[in-house]
Amino acid sequence: MPPRASTNARGLLLSLGAIALVGGSLAGGWWLGQHSRAPHGNGSQAAVERQAEQLQQRVADGTASEAEQQRLVQLLLVLNQQEEATALLEQLADQQPKRWQLRLLLAELHRNNNNRSAAERELRQLLNLSPDRIEALQLMTLLQLEQGRGTEAQAQLKAQIEKASKPAVQPSVLPLGLLLGDLQQRMGQTAAASATYSKLSTDFPRDPRPLLALALLRQEQGDTKAAQESLAQARSRQPGSKDSRLDRVAASWGINSLRQAKPSTTGPATKEPSPATTGPESEPRSTP
């Protein structure tokens, strides 16, 4: 089933940067976007072109450093010379196999050029080395969804979650579960997504991300009251935090007293902290 269009509520959260807090979403083109922005201080396009030509000459001479080669990739993307950028990225990814970001960028570039088979090939190389690499899983899941293989993607994610939950829930379950919930939403399985987020909220009682994802889902369903309750619960997991993203989301929903709002007594039961969260803003960990 093809991805459904994002609603205004979802777009709002994305624009506010809350998705960085949620993590594990099916956001396509993120890595490519980070590398295709015009570098600061480049001046005119002519200056960018001159710099690219100089770096291309250094690459041809074999005198370009790794930093210069990566800079050239960025400039080629800025100049929309995607074939040249792809060729150079393939070379760099082969030369530096431990730099997984290069292969991820190469996969995104292939997808951007509608070469999904090549993109999937690059991602499988990454996942063979690190099955829990969430950035690669995000893009792989998106590729599968775009090709009508959402059920296959779901089965793979559920298998990984089950494996990482025995004998005890591992930290990797959180980003995997958030990704599964987003996939279920995209496939119109809102009840399943809600159950996924609720279970994550119970398994990771100190982390606000499952509750933020649940708030987003409920807002999309038009249940503003339930969305506000989930958002308040998420905020209660960040006492004293300087991260204002949840407050900004709340303000956009007309909630002026989020810091004073009390979580619903029907929310997830509190239990001992999972080893997955060492603090309210800890990032999901994945196997190097």
PDB file of C-alpha atoms in Angstrom:
ATOM      1  CA  MET A   1       0.000   0.000   0.000  1.00  0.00           C
ATOM      2  CA  PRO A   2       1.524   3.361  -0.915  1.00  0.00           C
ATOM      3  CA  PRO A   3       2.399   5.859   1.824  1.00  0.00           C
ATOM      4  CA  ARG A   4      -0.493   8.058   2.843  1.00  0.00           C
ATOM      5  CA  ALA A   5      -0.199  11.806   2.705  1.00  0.00           C
ATOM      6  CA  SER A   6       0.983  13.524   5.849  1.00  0.00           C
ATOM      7  CA  THR A   7      -1.631  15.472   7.750  1.00  0.00           C
ATOM      8  CA  ASN A   8      -1.204  19.031   8.979  1.00  0.00           C
ATOM      9  CA  ALA A   9      -0.624  17.812  12.519  1.00  0.00           C
ATOM     10  CA  ARG A  10       2.156  15.490  11.432  1.00  0.00           C
ATOM     11  CA  GLY A  11       3.763  18.145   9.296  1.00  0.00           C
ATOM     12  CA  LEU A  12       3.640  20.544  12.203  1.00  0.00           C
ATOM     13  CA  LEU A  13       5.499  18.179  14.482  1.00  0.00           C
ATOM     14  CA  LEU A  14       8.075  17.530  11.809  1.00  0.00           C
ATOM     15  CA  SER A  15       8.618  21.234  11.240  1.00  0.00           C
ATOM     16  CA  LEU A  16       9.048  21.851  14.949  1.00  0.00           C
ATOM     17  CA  GLY A  17      11.824  19.309  15.132  1.00  0.00           C
ATOM     18  CA  ALA A  18       9.860  16.935  17.347  1.00  0.00           C
ATOM     19  CA  ILE A  19      10.618  14.093  14.992  1.00  0.00           C
ATOM     20  CA  ALA A  20      14.228  14.340  16.149  1.00  0.00           C
ATOM     21  CA  LEU A  21      12.939  13.569  19.609  1.00  0.00           C
ATOM     22  CA  VAL A  22      10.654  10.778  18.449  1.00  0.00           C
ATOM     23  CA  GLY A  23      13.206   9.096  16.191  1.00  0.00           C
ATOM     24  CA  GLY A  24      12.708   6.031  14.035  1.00  0.00           C
ATOM     25  CA  SER A  25      10.347   7.670  11.553  1.00  0.00           C
ATOM     26  CA  LEU A  26       9.900   6.958   7.871  1.00  0.00           C
ATOM     27  CA  ALA A  27      11.404  10.249   6.788  1.00  0.00           C
ATOM     28  CA  GLY A  28      12.834   9.940   3.289  1.00  0.00           C
ATOM     29  CA  GLY A  29      15.770  11.923   1.994  1.00  0.00           C
ATOM     30  CA  TRP A  30      16.937  13.213   5.360  1.00  0.00           C
ATOM     31  CA  TRP A  31      20.597  12.313   4.926  1.00  0.00           C
ATOM     32  CA  LEU A  32      20.649  13.521   1.352  1.00  0.00           C
ATOM     33  CA  GLY A  33      19.074  16.791   2.406  1.00  0.00           C
ATOM     34  CA  GLN A  34      21.763  17.315   5.019  1.00  0.00           C
ATOM     35  CA  HIS A  35      24.458  16.986   2.360  1.00  0.00           C
ATOM     36  CA  SER A  36      22.879  18.928  -0.480  1.00  0.00           C
ATOM     37  CA  ARG A  37      22.551  22.286   1.196  1.00  0.00           C
ATOM     38  CA  ALA A  38      24.648  25.105  -0.209  1.00  0.00           C
ATOM     39  CA  PRO A  39      27.707  25.473   2.056  1.00  0.00           C
ATOM     40  CA  HIS A  40      28.002  28.693   4.011  1.00  0.00           C
ATOM     41  CA  GLY A  41      30.257  31.351   2.552  1.00  0.00           C
ATOM     42  CA  ASN A  42      30.439  29.958  -0.975  1.00  0.00           C
ATOM     43  CA  GLY A  43      29.174  33.124  -2.617  1.00  0.00           C
ATOM     44  CA  SER A  44      27.848  32.763  -6.120  1.00  0.00           C
ATOM     45  CA  GLN A  45      27.210  29.515  -7.954  1.00  0.00           C
ATOM     46  CA  ALA A  46      30.193  30.335 -10.133  1.00  0.00           C
ATOM     47  CA  ALA A  47      32.400  30.202  -7.052  1.00  0.00           C
ATOM     48  CA  VAL A  48      30.927  26.817  -6.124  1.00  0.00           C
ATOM     49  CA  GLU A  49      31.584  25.544  -9.635  1.00  0.00           C
ATOM     50  CA  ARG A  50      35.193  26.748  -9.528  1.00  0.00           C
ATOM     51  CA  GLN A  51      35.770  25.066  -6.195  1.00  0.00           C
ATOM     52  CA  ALA A  52      34.246  21.837  -7.493  1.00  0.00           C
ATOM     53  CA  GLU A  53      36.483  21.923 -10.584  1.00  0.00           C
ATOM     54  CA  GLN A  54      39.570  22.407  -8.433  1.00  0.00           C
ATOM     55  CA  LEU A  55      38.629  19.506  -6.189  1.00  0.00           C
ATOM     56  CA  GLN A  56      37.827  17.296  -9.183  1.00  0.00           C
ATOM     57  CA  GLN A  57      41.311  17.974 -10.506  1.00  0.00           C
ATOM     58  CA  ARG A  58      42.837  17.023  -7.149  1.00  0.00           C
ATOM     59  CA  VAL A  59      40.808  13.803  -7.123  1.00  0.00           C
ATOM     60  CA  ALA A  60      41.976  13.033 -10.670  1.00  0.00           C
ATOM     61  CA  ASP A  61      45.589  13.670  -9.616  1.00  0.00           C
ATOM     62  CA  GLY A  62      45.189  11.442  -6.581  1.00  0.00           C
ATOM     63  CA  THR A  63      46.145  14.258  -4.215  1.00  0.00           C
ATOM     64  CA  ALA A  64      42.721  14.959  -2.663  1.00  0.00           C
ATOM     65  CA  SER A  65      42.321  14.160   1.029  1.00  0.00           C
ATOM     66  CA  GLU A  66      39.281  12.295   2.368  1.00  0.00           C
ATOM     67  CA  ALA A  67      37.858  15.589   3.617  1.00  0.00           C
ATOM     68  CA  GLU A  68      38.302  17.149   0.185  1.00  0.00           C
ATOM     69  CA  GLN A  69      36.647  14.185  -1.512  1.00  0.00           C
ATOM     70  CA  GLN A  70      33.662  14.440   0.796  1.00  0.00           C
ATOM     71  CA  ARG A  71      33.546  18.180   0.215  1.00  0.00           C
ATOM     72  CA  LEU A  72      33.439  17.527  -3.517  1.00  0.00           C
ATOM     73  CA  VAL A  73      30.471  15.167  -3.077  1.00  0.00           C
ATOM     74  CA  GLN A  74      28.646  17.920  -1.234  1.00  0.00           C
ATOM     75  CA  LEU A  75      29.413  20.486  -3.919  1.00  0.00           C
ATOM     76  CA  LEU A  76      28.326  18.136  -6.692  1.00  0.00           C
ATOM     77  CA  LEU A  77      25.014  17.627  -4.932  1.00  0.00           C
ATOM     78  CA  VAL A  78      24.597  21.375  -4.540  1.00  0.00           C
ATOM     79  CA  LEU A  79      25.252  21.737  -8.283  1.00  0.00           C
ATOM     80  CA  ASN A  80      22.768  18.908  -8.997  1.00  0.00           C
ATOM     81  CA  GLN A  81      25.462  16.829 -10.685  1.00  0.00           C
ATOM     82  CA  GLN A  82      24.079  13.624  -9.267  1.00  0.00           C
ATOM     83  CA  GLU A  83      25.757  11.181 -11.647  1.00  0.00           C
ATOM     84  CA  GLU A  84      29.183  12.568 -10.765  1.00  0.00           C
ATOM     85  CA  ALA A  85      28.308  12.580  -7.062  1.00  0.00           C
ATOM     86  CA  THR A  86      27.106   8.976  -7.259  1.00  0.00           C
ATOM     87  CA  ALA A  87      30.275   7.778  -8.972  1.00  0.00           C
ATOM     88  CA  LEU A  88      32.467   9.510  -6.417  1.00  0.00           C
ATOM     89  CA  LEU A  89      30.386   8.225  -3.513  1.00  0.00           C
ATOM     90  CA  GLU A  90      30.665   4.660  -4.780  1.00  0.00           C
ATOM     91  CA  GLN A  91      34.427   5.050  -4.843  1.00  0.00           C
ATOM     92  CA  LEU A  92      34.552   6.544  -1.335  1.00  0.00           C
ATOM     93  CA  ALA A  93      32.194   3.944   0.137  1.00  0.00           C
ATOM     94  CA  ASP A  94      34.357   1.119  -1.234  1.00  0.00           C
ATOM     95  CA  GLN A  95      37.544   2.762   0.028  1.00  0.00           C
ATOM     96  CA  GLN A  96      36.121   3.505   3.493  1.00  0.00           C
ATOM     97  CA  PRO A  97      33.818   0.588   4.393  1.00  0.00           C
ATOM     98  CA  LYS A  98      33.633   1.648   8.045  1.00  0.00           C
ATOM     99  CA  ARG A  99      32.123   5.003   7.113  1.00  0.00           C
ATOM    100  CA  TRP A 100      28.541   3.710   6.980  1.00  0.00           C
ATOM    101  CA  GLN A 101      27.236   7.239   6.415  1.00  0.00           C
ATOM    102  CA  LEU A 102      28.746   7.249   2.925  1.00  0.00           C
ATOM    103  CA  ARG A 103      26.868   4.124   1.882  1.00  0.00           C
ATOM    104  CA  LEU A 104      23.672   5.462   3.431  1.00  0.00           C
ATOM    105  CA  LEU A 105      24.047   8.681   1.449  1.00  0.00           C
ATOM    106  CA  LEU A 106      24.702   6.610  -1.668  1.00  0.00           C
ATOM    107  CA  ALA A 107      21.507   4.632  -1.047  1.00  0.00           C
ATOM    108  CA  GLU A 108      19.512   7.846  -0.636  1.00  0.00           C
ATOM    109  CA  LEU A 109      21.010   9.215  -3.816  1.00  0.00           C
ATOM    110  CA  HIS A 110      19.997   6.071  -5.727  1.00  0.00           C
ATOM    111  CA  ARG A 111      16.476   6.361  -4.340  1.00  0.00           C
ATOM    112  CA  ASN A 112      16.354  10.028  -5.267  1.00  0.00           C
ATOM    113  CA  ASN A 113      17.241   8.973  -8.816  1.00  0.00           C
ATOM    114  CA  ASN A 114      14.436   6.357  -8.779  1.00  0.00           C
ATOM    115  CA  ASN A 115      16.942   3.489  -8.766  1.00  0.00           C
ATOM    116  CA  ARG A 116      15.354   1.601  -5.880  1.00  0.00           C
ATOM    117  CA  SER A 117      17.074  -1.697  -6.593  1.00  0.00           C
ATOM    118  CA  ALA A 118      20.496  -0.051  -6.296  1.00  0.00           C
ATOM    119  CA  ALA A 119      19.396   1.743  -3.135  1.00  0.00           C
ATOM    120  CA  GLU A 120      18.243  -1.520  -1.593  1.00  0.00           C
ATOM    121  CA  ARG A 121      21.513  -3.205  -2.551  1.00  0.00           C
ATOM    122  CA  GLU A 122      23.522  -0.549  -0.695  1.00  0.00           C
ATOM    123  CA  LEU A 123      21.273  -0.787   2.353  1.00  0.00           C
ATOM    124  CA  ARG A 124      21.581  -4.563   2.496  1.00  0.00           C
ATOM    125  CA  GLN A 125      25.346  -4.181   2.623  1.00  0.00           C
ATOM    126  CA  LEU A 126      24.937  -1.884   5.616  1.00  0.00           C
ATOM    127  CA  LEU A 127      22.441  -4.136   7.361  1.00  0.00           C
ATOM    128  CA  ASN A 128      24.551  -7.247   6.810  1.00  0.00           C
ATOM    129  CA  LEU A 129      27.242  -5.577   8.908  1.00  0.00           C
ATOM    130  CA  SER A 130      24.883  -3.955  11.421  1.00  0.00           C
ATOM    131  CA  PRO A 131      21.319  -5.341  11.431  1.00  0.00           C
ATOM    132  CA  ASP A 132      20.135  -2.756  13.981  1.00  0.00           C
ATOM    133  CA  ARG A 133      21.473   0.315  12.143  1.00  0.00           C
ATOM    134  CA  ILE A 134      18.282   2.348  12.498  1.00  0.00           C
ATOM    135  CA  GLU A 135      19.116   4.872   9.770  1.00  0.00           C
ATOM    136  CA  ALA A 136      19.484   2.073   7.228  1.00  0.00           C
ATOM    137  CA  LEU A 137      16.342   0.361   8.513  1.00  0.00           C
ATOM    138  CA  GLN A 138      14.364   3.574   8.124  1.00  0.00           C
ATOM    139  CA  LEU A 139      15.316   3.934   4.483  1.00  0.00           C
ATOM    140  CA  MET A 140      14.902   0.213   3.767  1.00  0.00           C
ATOM    141  CA  THR A 141      11.414   0.272   5.299  1.00  0.00           C
ATOM    142  CA  LEU A 142      10.493   3.307   3.244  1.00  0.00           C
ATOM    143  CA  LEU A 143      11.735   1.643   0.062  1.00  0.00           C
ATOM    144  CA  GLN A 144       9.719  -1.475   0.796  1.00  0.00           C
ATOM    145  CA  LEU A 145       6.617   0.575   1.521  1.00  0.00           C
ATOM    146  CA  GLU A 146       7.000   2.534  -1.706  1.00  0.00           C
ATOM    147  CA  GLN A 147       7.135  -0.751  -3.605  1.00  0.00           C
ATOM    148  CA  GLY A 148       4.003  -2.153  -1.985  1.00  0.00           C
ATOM    149  CA  ARG A 149       5.976  -4.384   0.376  1.00  0.00           C
ATOM    150  CA  GLY A 150       4.800  -2.893   3.641  1.00  0.00           C
ATOM    151  CA  THR A 151       3.686  -6.256   5.023  1.00  0.00           C
ATOM    152  CA  GLU A 152       7.155  -7.644   4.392  1.00  0.00           C
ATOM    153  CA  ALA A 153       8.743  -4.665   6.141  1.00  0.00           C
ATOM    154  CA  GLN A 154       6.413  -5.109   9.117  1.00  0.00           C
ATOM    155  CA  ALA A 155       7.288  -8.779   9.470  1.00  0.00           C
ATOM    156  CA  GLN A 156      11.007  -7.998   9.418  1.00  0.00           C
ATOM    157  CA  LEU A 157      10.714  -5.273  12.063  1.00  0.00           C
ATOM    158  CA  LYS A 158       8.555  -7.447  14.324  1.00  0.00           C
ATOM    159  CA  ALA A 159      11.087 -10.270  14.067  1.00  0.00           C
ATOM    160  CA  GLN A 160      13.909  -7.922  15.061  1.00  0.00           C
ATOM    161  CA  ILE A 161      11.899  -6.545  17.970  1.00  0.00           C
ATOM    162  CA  GLU A 162      11.061 -10.043  19.195  1.00  0.00           C
ATOM    163  CA  LYS A 163      14.705 -11.066  18.978  1.00  0.00           C
ATOM    164  CA  ALA A 164      15.826  -7.947  20.872  1.00  0.00           C
ATOM    165  CA  SER A 165      13.197  -8.527  23.587  1.00  0.00           C
ATOM    166  CA  LYS A 166      14.548 -11.868  24.811  1.00  0.00           C
ATOM    167  CA  PRO A 167      15.519 -12.599  27.482  1.00  0.00           C
ATOM    168  CA  ALA A 168      15.056  -8.904  28.368  1.00  0.00           C
ATOM    169  CA  VAL A 169      14.086  -5.814  26.414  1.00  0.00           C
ATOM    170  CA  GLN A 170      17.187  -4.308  24.802  1.00  0.00           C
ATOM    171  CA  PRO A 171      17.713  -0.592  24.020  1.00  0.00           C
ATOM    172  CA  SER A 172      17.371  -1.237  20.268  1.00  0.00           C
ATOM    173  CA  VAL A 173      13.688  -2.134  20.773  1.00  0.00           C
ATOM    174  CA  LEU A 174      12.781   1.543  21.195  1.00  0.00           C
ATOM    175  CA  PRO A 175      13.881   2.878  17.774  1.00  0.00           C
ATOM    176  CA  LEU A 176      12.717  -0.337  16.111  1.00  0.00           C
ATOM    177  CA  GLY A 177       9.314  -0.026  17.741  1.00  0.00           C
ATOM    178  CA  LEU A 178       8.937   3.632  16.819  1.00  0.00           C
ATOM    179  CA  LEU A 179       9.741   2.749  13.234  1.00  0.00           C
ATOM    180  CA  LEU A 180       7.195  -0.095  13.306  1.00  0.00           C
ATOM    181  CA  GLY A 181       4.531   2.229  14.697  1.00  0.00           C
ATOM    182  CA  ASP A 182       5.134   4.788  11.973  1.00  0.00           C
ATOM    183  CA  LEU A 183       4.953   2.060   9.327  1.00  0.00           C
ATOM    184  CA  GLN A 184       1.670   0.815  10.775  1.00  0.00           C
ATOM    185  CA  GLN A 185       0.286   4.353  10.627  1.00  0.00           C
ATOM    186  CA  ARG A 186       1.333   4.698   7.001  1.00  0.00           C
ATOM    187  CA  MET A 187      -0.478   1.462   6.237  1.00  0.00           C
ATOM    188  CA  GLY A 188      -3.655   2.683   7.920  1.00  0.00           C
ATOM    189  CA  GLN A 189      -3.295   0.337  10.904  1.00  0.00           C
ATOM    190  CA  THR A 190      -3.939   2.956  13.561  1.00  0.00           C
ATOM    191  CA  ALA A 191      -5.058   0.545  16.271  1.00  0.00           C
ATOM    192  CA  ALA A 192      -1.880  -1.511  15.822  1.00  0.00           C
ATOM    193  CA  ALA A 193       0.250   1.654  15.880  1.00  0.00           C
ATOM    194  CA  SER A 194      -1.433   2.813  19.075  1.00  0.00           C
ATOM    195  CA  ALA A 195      -0.765  -0.565  20.693  1.00  0.00           C
ATOM    196  CA  THR A 196       2.879  -0.428  19.589  1.00  0.00           C
ATOM    197  CA  TYR A 197       3.426   3.029  21.074  1.00  0.00           C
ATOM    198  CA  SER A 198       1.616   2.120  24.309  1.00  0.00           C
ATOM    199  CA  LYS A 199       3.784  -0.959  24.801  1.00  0.00           C
ATOM    200  CA  LEU A 200       6.934   1.068  24.147  1.00  0.00           C
ATOM    201  CA  SER A 201       5.761   3.631  26.672  1.00  0.00           C
ATOM    202  CA  THR A 202       5.468   0.881  29.278  1.00  0.00           C
ATOM    203  CA  ASP A 203       8.759  -0.780  28.357  1.00  0.00           C
ATOM    204  CA  PHE A 204      10.633   2.545  28.437  1.00  0.00           C
ATOM    205  CA  PRO A 205       8.955   4.495  31.248  1.00  0.00           C
ATOM    206  CA  ARG A 206      11.470   7.346  31.290  1.00  0.00           C
ATOM    207  CA  ASP A 207      11.489   8.095  27.583  1.00  0.00           C
ATOM    208  CA  PRO A 208       8.995  10.654  26.194  1.00  0.00           C
ATOM    209  CA  ARG A 209       9.218   9.511  22.582  1.00  0.00           C
ATOM    210  CA  PRO A 210       6.546   6.767  22.584  1.00  0.00           C
ATOM    211  CA  LEU A 211       4.074   9.134  24.226  1.00  0.00           C
ATOM    212  CA  LEU A 212       4.925  11.903  21.786  1.00  0.00           C
ATOM    213  CA  ALA A 213       4.317   9.493  18.907  1.00  0.00           C
ATOM    214  CA  LEU A 214       1.028   8.454  20.511  1.00  0.00           C
ATOM    215  CA  ALA A 215       0.014  12.102  20.892  1.00  0.00           C
ATOM    216  CA  LEU A 216       0.720  12.659  17.220  1.00  0.00           C
ATOM    217  CA  LEU A 217      -1.364   9.634  16.251  1.00  0.00           C
ATOM    218  CA  ARG A 218      -4.310  10.727  18.394  1.00  0.00           C
ATOM    219  CA  GLN A 219      -4.141  14.257  17.023  1.00  0.00           C
ATOM    220  CA  GLU A 220      -4.252  12.868  13.484  1.00  0.00           C
ATOM    221  CA  GLN A 221      -7.341  10.897  14.475  1.00  0.00           C
ATOM    222  CA  GLY A 222      -8.988  14.108  15.659  1.00  0.00           C
ATOM    223  CA  ASP A 223      -8.913  13.136  19.347  1.00  0.00           C
ATOM    224  CA  THR A 224      -7.418  16.357  20.660  1.00  0.00           C
ATOM    225  CA  LYS A 225      -8.161  15.595  24.320  1.00  0.00           C
ATOM    226  CA  ALA A 226      -6.351  12.254  24.201  1.00  0.00           C
ATOM    227  CA  ALA A 227      -3.492  13.866  22.262  1.00  0.00           C
ATOM    228  CA  GLN A 228      -3.127  16.513  24.965  1.00  0.00           C
ATOM    229  CA  GLU A 229      -3.091  13.873  27.684  1.00  0.00           C
ATOM    230  CA  SER A 230      -0.352  11.912  25.932  1.00  0.00           C
ATOM    231  CA  LEU A 231       1.641  15.069  25.344  1.00  0.00           C
ATOM    232  CA  ALA A 232       1.353  16.008  29.014  1.00  0.00           C
ATOM    233  CA  GLN A 233       2.516  12.525  29.998  1.00  0.00           C
ATOM    234  CA  ALA A 234       5.480  12.884  27.656  1.00  0.00           C
ATOM    235  CA  ARG A 235       6.354  16.238  29.227  1.00  0.00           C
ATOM    236  CA  SER A 236       6.162  14.744  32.711  1.00  0.00           C
ATOM    237  CA  ARG A 237       9.013  12.438  31.738  1.00  0.00           C
ATOM    238  CA  GLN A 238      11.269  15.448  31.200  1.00  0.00           C
ATOM    239  CA  PRO A 239      11.167  17.292  34.522  1.00  0.00           C
ATOM    240  CA  GLY A 240      13.531  20.231  34.449  1.00  0.00           C
ATOM    241  CA  SER A 241      14.530  19.593  30.847  1.00  0.00           C
ATOM    242  CA  LYS A 242      15.719  22.571  28.813  1.00  0.00           C
ATOM    243  CA  ASP A 243      14.415  20.948  25.625  1.00  0.00           C
ATOM    244  CA  SER A 244      11.484  23.175  24.604  1.00  0.00           C
ATOM    245  CA  ARG A 245      10.226  21.077  21.687  1.00  0.00           C
ATOM    246  CA  LEU A 246       7.382  19.476  23.606  1.00  0.00           C
ATOM    247  CA  ASP A 247       6.272  22.886  24.847  1.00  0.00           C
ATOM    248  CA  ARG A 248       6.347  24.244  21.303  1.00  0.00           C
ATOM    249  CA  VAL A 249       4.194  21.358  20.104  1.00  0.00           C
ATOM    250  CA  ALA A 250       1.834  21.984  23.003  1.00  0.00           C
ATOM    251  CA  ALA A 251       1.612  25.675  22.172  1.00  0.00           C
ATOM    252  CA  SER A 252       0.749  24.847  18.585  1.00  0.00           C
ATOM    253  CA  TRP A 253      -2.151  22.761  19.902  1.00  0.00           C
ATOM    254  CA  GLY A 254      -3.367  25.523  22.189  1.00  0.00           C
ATOM    255  CA  ILE A 255      -2.154  23.909  25.415  1.00  0.00           C
ATOM    256  CA  ASN A 256      -0.935  26.765  27.569  1.00  0.00           C
ATOM    257  CA  SER A 257      -0.381  24.889  30.814  1.00  0.00           C
ATOM    258  CA  LEU A 258       1.514  21.807  29.718  1.00  0.00           C
ATOM    259  CA  ARG A 259       4.104  22.143  32.465  1.00  0.00           C
ATOM    260  CA  GLN A 260       1.335  22.080  35.061  1.00  0.00           C
ATOM    261  CA  ALA A 261      -0.776  19.426  33.317  1.00  0.00           C
ATOM    262  CA  LYS A 262      -0.985  16.133  35.143  1.00  0.00           C
ATOM    263  CA  PRO A 263      -0.730  12.857  33.259  1.00  0.00           C
ATOM    264  CA  SER A 264      -3.870  10.779  33.004  1.00  0.00           C
ATOM    265  CA  THR A 265      -4.149   8.134  35.677  1.00  0.00           C
ATOM    266  CA  THR A 266      -4.961   5.671  32.936  1.00  0.00           C
ATOM    267  CA  GLY A 267      -1.526   6.075  31.382  1.00  0.00           C
ATOM    268  CA  PRO A 268       1.214   3.462  31.343  1.00  0.00           C
ATOM    269  CA  ALA A 269       2.108   2.014  34.709  1.00  0.00           C
ATOM    270  CA  THR A 270       5.418   3.080  36.184  1.00  0.00           C
ATOM    271  CA  LYS A 271       8.039   0.423  36.650  1.00  0.00           C
ATOM    272  CA  GLU A 272      11.766   0.223  37.127  1.00  0.00           C
ATOM    273  CA  PRO A 273      13.708   2.070  34.403  1.00  0.00           C
ATOM    274  CA  SER A 274      14.700   0.040  31.393  1.00  0.00           C
ATOM    275  CA  PRO A 275      18.428  -0.083  30.642  1.00  0.00           C
ATOM    276  CA  ALA A 276      17.518   1.516  27.316  1.00  0.00           C
ATOM    277  CA  THR A 277      17.160   4.974  28.833  1.00  0.00           C
ATOM    278  CA  THR A 278      19.843   6.578  30.913  1.00  0.00           C
ATOM    279  CA  GLY A 279      18.085   9.925  30.729  1.00  0.00           C
ATOM    280  CA  PRO A 280      15.099  11.645  29.151  1.00  0.00           C
ATOM    281  CA  GLU A 281      16.971  12.739  26.087  1.00  0.00           C
ATOM    282  CA  SER A 282      19.152   9.713  25.478  1.00  0.00           C
ATOM    283  CA  GLU A 283      19.468   8.797  21.850  1.00  0.00           C
ATOM    284  CA  PRO A 284      18.622   5.301  20.627  1.00  0.00           C
ATOM    285  CA  ARG A 285      21.652   3.105  20.560  1.00  0.00           C
ATOM    286  CA  SER A 286      22.450   0.773  17.732  1.00  0.00           C
ATOM    287  CA  THR A 287      25.147  -1.693  17.015  1.00  0.00           C
ATOM    288  CA  PRO A 288      28.208   0.049  15.491  1.00  0.00           C
TER     289      PRO A 288
END
